[in-house]
Amino acid sequence: MTTFRTLDDLGDLTGKVALVRVDLNLPMRDGDVTDTTRIRAAKPTILELAEKGAKVLLLAHFGRPKGERSSTMSLSMVVGAVETVIGKEVMFVPEIAGDVTRQAIGILRDGDIGILENSRFWPGEEANDPDFAKAIAANADIYVNDAFSAAHRAHATTEGLARLLPAYAGRSMQAELEALDKALGAPEKPVAAIVGGAKVSSKLDVLNHLVEQVDHLIIGGGMANTFLAAKGVDVGKSLCEHDLVDKANAIMDAADHAGCTVHLPYDVMVAKEFAANPASLRTSNVHEVAADEMILDIGPQATEALADVLKTCKTLVWNGPLGAFETEPFDQATVSLARTAAALTKEGSLVSIAGGGDTVAALNVAGVADDFTYVSTAGGAFLEWMEGKPLPGVEALKA
Ligand code: ADP
Ligand code: MG
């Protein structure tokens, strides 16, 4: 694994100013923060730096203000929630650089915490303008990035600053990078990947990359229908991207070439209408789906066969539910396989890494998110990592 400087490489920080990029793009309703997961993720890093004596200045973006100030997107709105989670007073600074920021830092004592204003109020953020980054860096001594979820963007606060100041991975960034390394960087083999979700089109790059990396590629969800169609299966009125059949065939050819086994379901759950527990629900062999039926989950036999595949594997990386899990009973395969993966992880025979908005929701439905080795909530950055793309915010941290 490429090495990163972490907080372990930092000694006493008394009198120093640490800029810490965190994810404070928090879900809000009526001016209140509705979920503090992201603050809790950043808490260990913030407290550790404060304990080392640094003045800790949080940097983050919020929403899409497009380079202009916006009263509805000020980070002042999250200060209360941050104070509650961190358990310390937090000063809000309505600027990100310049004299006002310098004066605010002058007021902070060693170990105090401040939040700088929404980085996206300034066009230099998304443009990764070196002058903008220099102006921010001028008030600080070190830079810590604890926002993996923003690492796929080459912005001033995610990439530019890391080039200007001594840069370190925060604890949450470190945990994410270590987990991802275990999954695809230097995994224990055999490695299985589960890729599900609605459409092949959104995950072509993921699939193309994974066939080169893994021993077993398990395809489920709506996207499996496109692969089945590519094999000549009539998928009825299932969600299917018929225009991507050639791409699906190319992925299967590449898998063959790379020695990766592609697993498609051979039985499926079908219904004539997409509703909870529909009267027309039945289990079908993939070759017997009627013209007026749609595939909404993989079937019990396929689920069992996939559980057997996981039992032979040492590493699993999972993105995308296997069925339309929001609607019962089309969560069954996803829930069942998630429980198998969780049990194997608990036994110590499997390293399991999962990510993706709906995937995390599905693991929560199954009640096993805590039993996976690591669950990434990073969304876009997780997917780009699964595509094998270098993440600018991570690259800039490499020592
Ligand atoms: P993630 O957010 O974890 O990356 P996706 O957004 O790619 O996952 O996919 C999740 C969506 O895929 C869910 O809304 C689910 O209902 C849908 N889906 C899964 N299987 C099917 C299917 N067979 N038919 C239609 N939609 C499906
Ligand atoms: Mg999704």
PDB file of C-alpha atoms in Angstrom, residues 20-25 57-63 73 75 78 96 115-122 125 147 157:
ATOM      1  CA  VAL A  20      -8.918  19.864   8.551  1.00  0.00           C
ATOM      2  CA  ARG A  21     -11.024  19.020   5.487  1.00  0.00           C
ATOM      3  CA  VAL A  22     -14.132  17.222   6.727  1.00  0.00           C
ATOM      4  CA  ASP A  23     -17.500  16.260   5.271  1.00  0.00           C
ATOM      5  CA  LEU A  24     -20.151  18.584   6.696  1.00  0.00           C
ATOM      6  CA  ASN A  25     -22.493  18.272   3.753  1.00  0.00           C
ATOM      7  CA  LEU A  57      -9.976  24.858  11.676  1.00  0.00           C
ATOM      8  CA  LEU A  58     -12.587  22.794   9.876  1.00  0.00           C
ATOM      9  CA  LEU A  59     -12.962  23.192   6.139  1.00  0.00           C
ATOM     10  CA  ALA A  60     -15.950  21.838   4.248  1.00  0.00           C
ATOM     11  CA  HIS A  61     -18.408  22.482   1.458  1.00  0.00           C
ATOM     12  CA  PHE A  62     -22.158  22.534   1.806  1.00  0.00           C
ATOM     13  CA  GLY A  63     -24.594  22.198  -1.089  1.00  0.00           C
ATOM     14  CA  MET A  73     -25.938  27.366   2.496  1.00  0.00           C
ATOM     15  CA  LEU A  75     -21.916  26.430   7.399  1.00  0.00           C
ATOM     16  CA  VAL A  78     -24.185  23.231  11.337  1.00  0.00           C
ATOM     17  CA  ILE A  96     -12.120  31.143   4.594  1.00  0.00           C
ATOM     18  CA  ILE A 115     -15.345  26.202  11.323  1.00  0.00           C
ATOM     19  CA  LEU A 116     -14.520  28.232   8.234  1.00  0.00           C
ATOM     20  CA  GLU A 117     -17.313  29.245   5.858  1.00  0.00           C
ATOM     21  CA  ASN A 118     -18.552  26.976   3.038  1.00  0.00           C
ATOM     22  CA  SER A 119     -15.594  26.573   0.661  1.00  0.00           C
ATOM     23  CA  ARG A 120     -17.893  26.581  -2.373  1.00  0.00           C
ATOM     24  CA  PHE A 121     -18.861  30.224  -1.739  1.00  0.00           C
ATOM     25  CA  TRP A 122     -15.639  30.993  -3.611  1.00  0.00           C
ATOM     26  CA  GLU A 125     -12.671  26.067  -4.673  1.00  0.00           C
ATOM     27  CA  ALA A 147     -13.140  13.609   3.900  1.00  0.00           C
ATOM     28  CA  THR A 157      -9.712  22.234  -0.156  1.00  0.00           C
TER      29      THR A 157
END
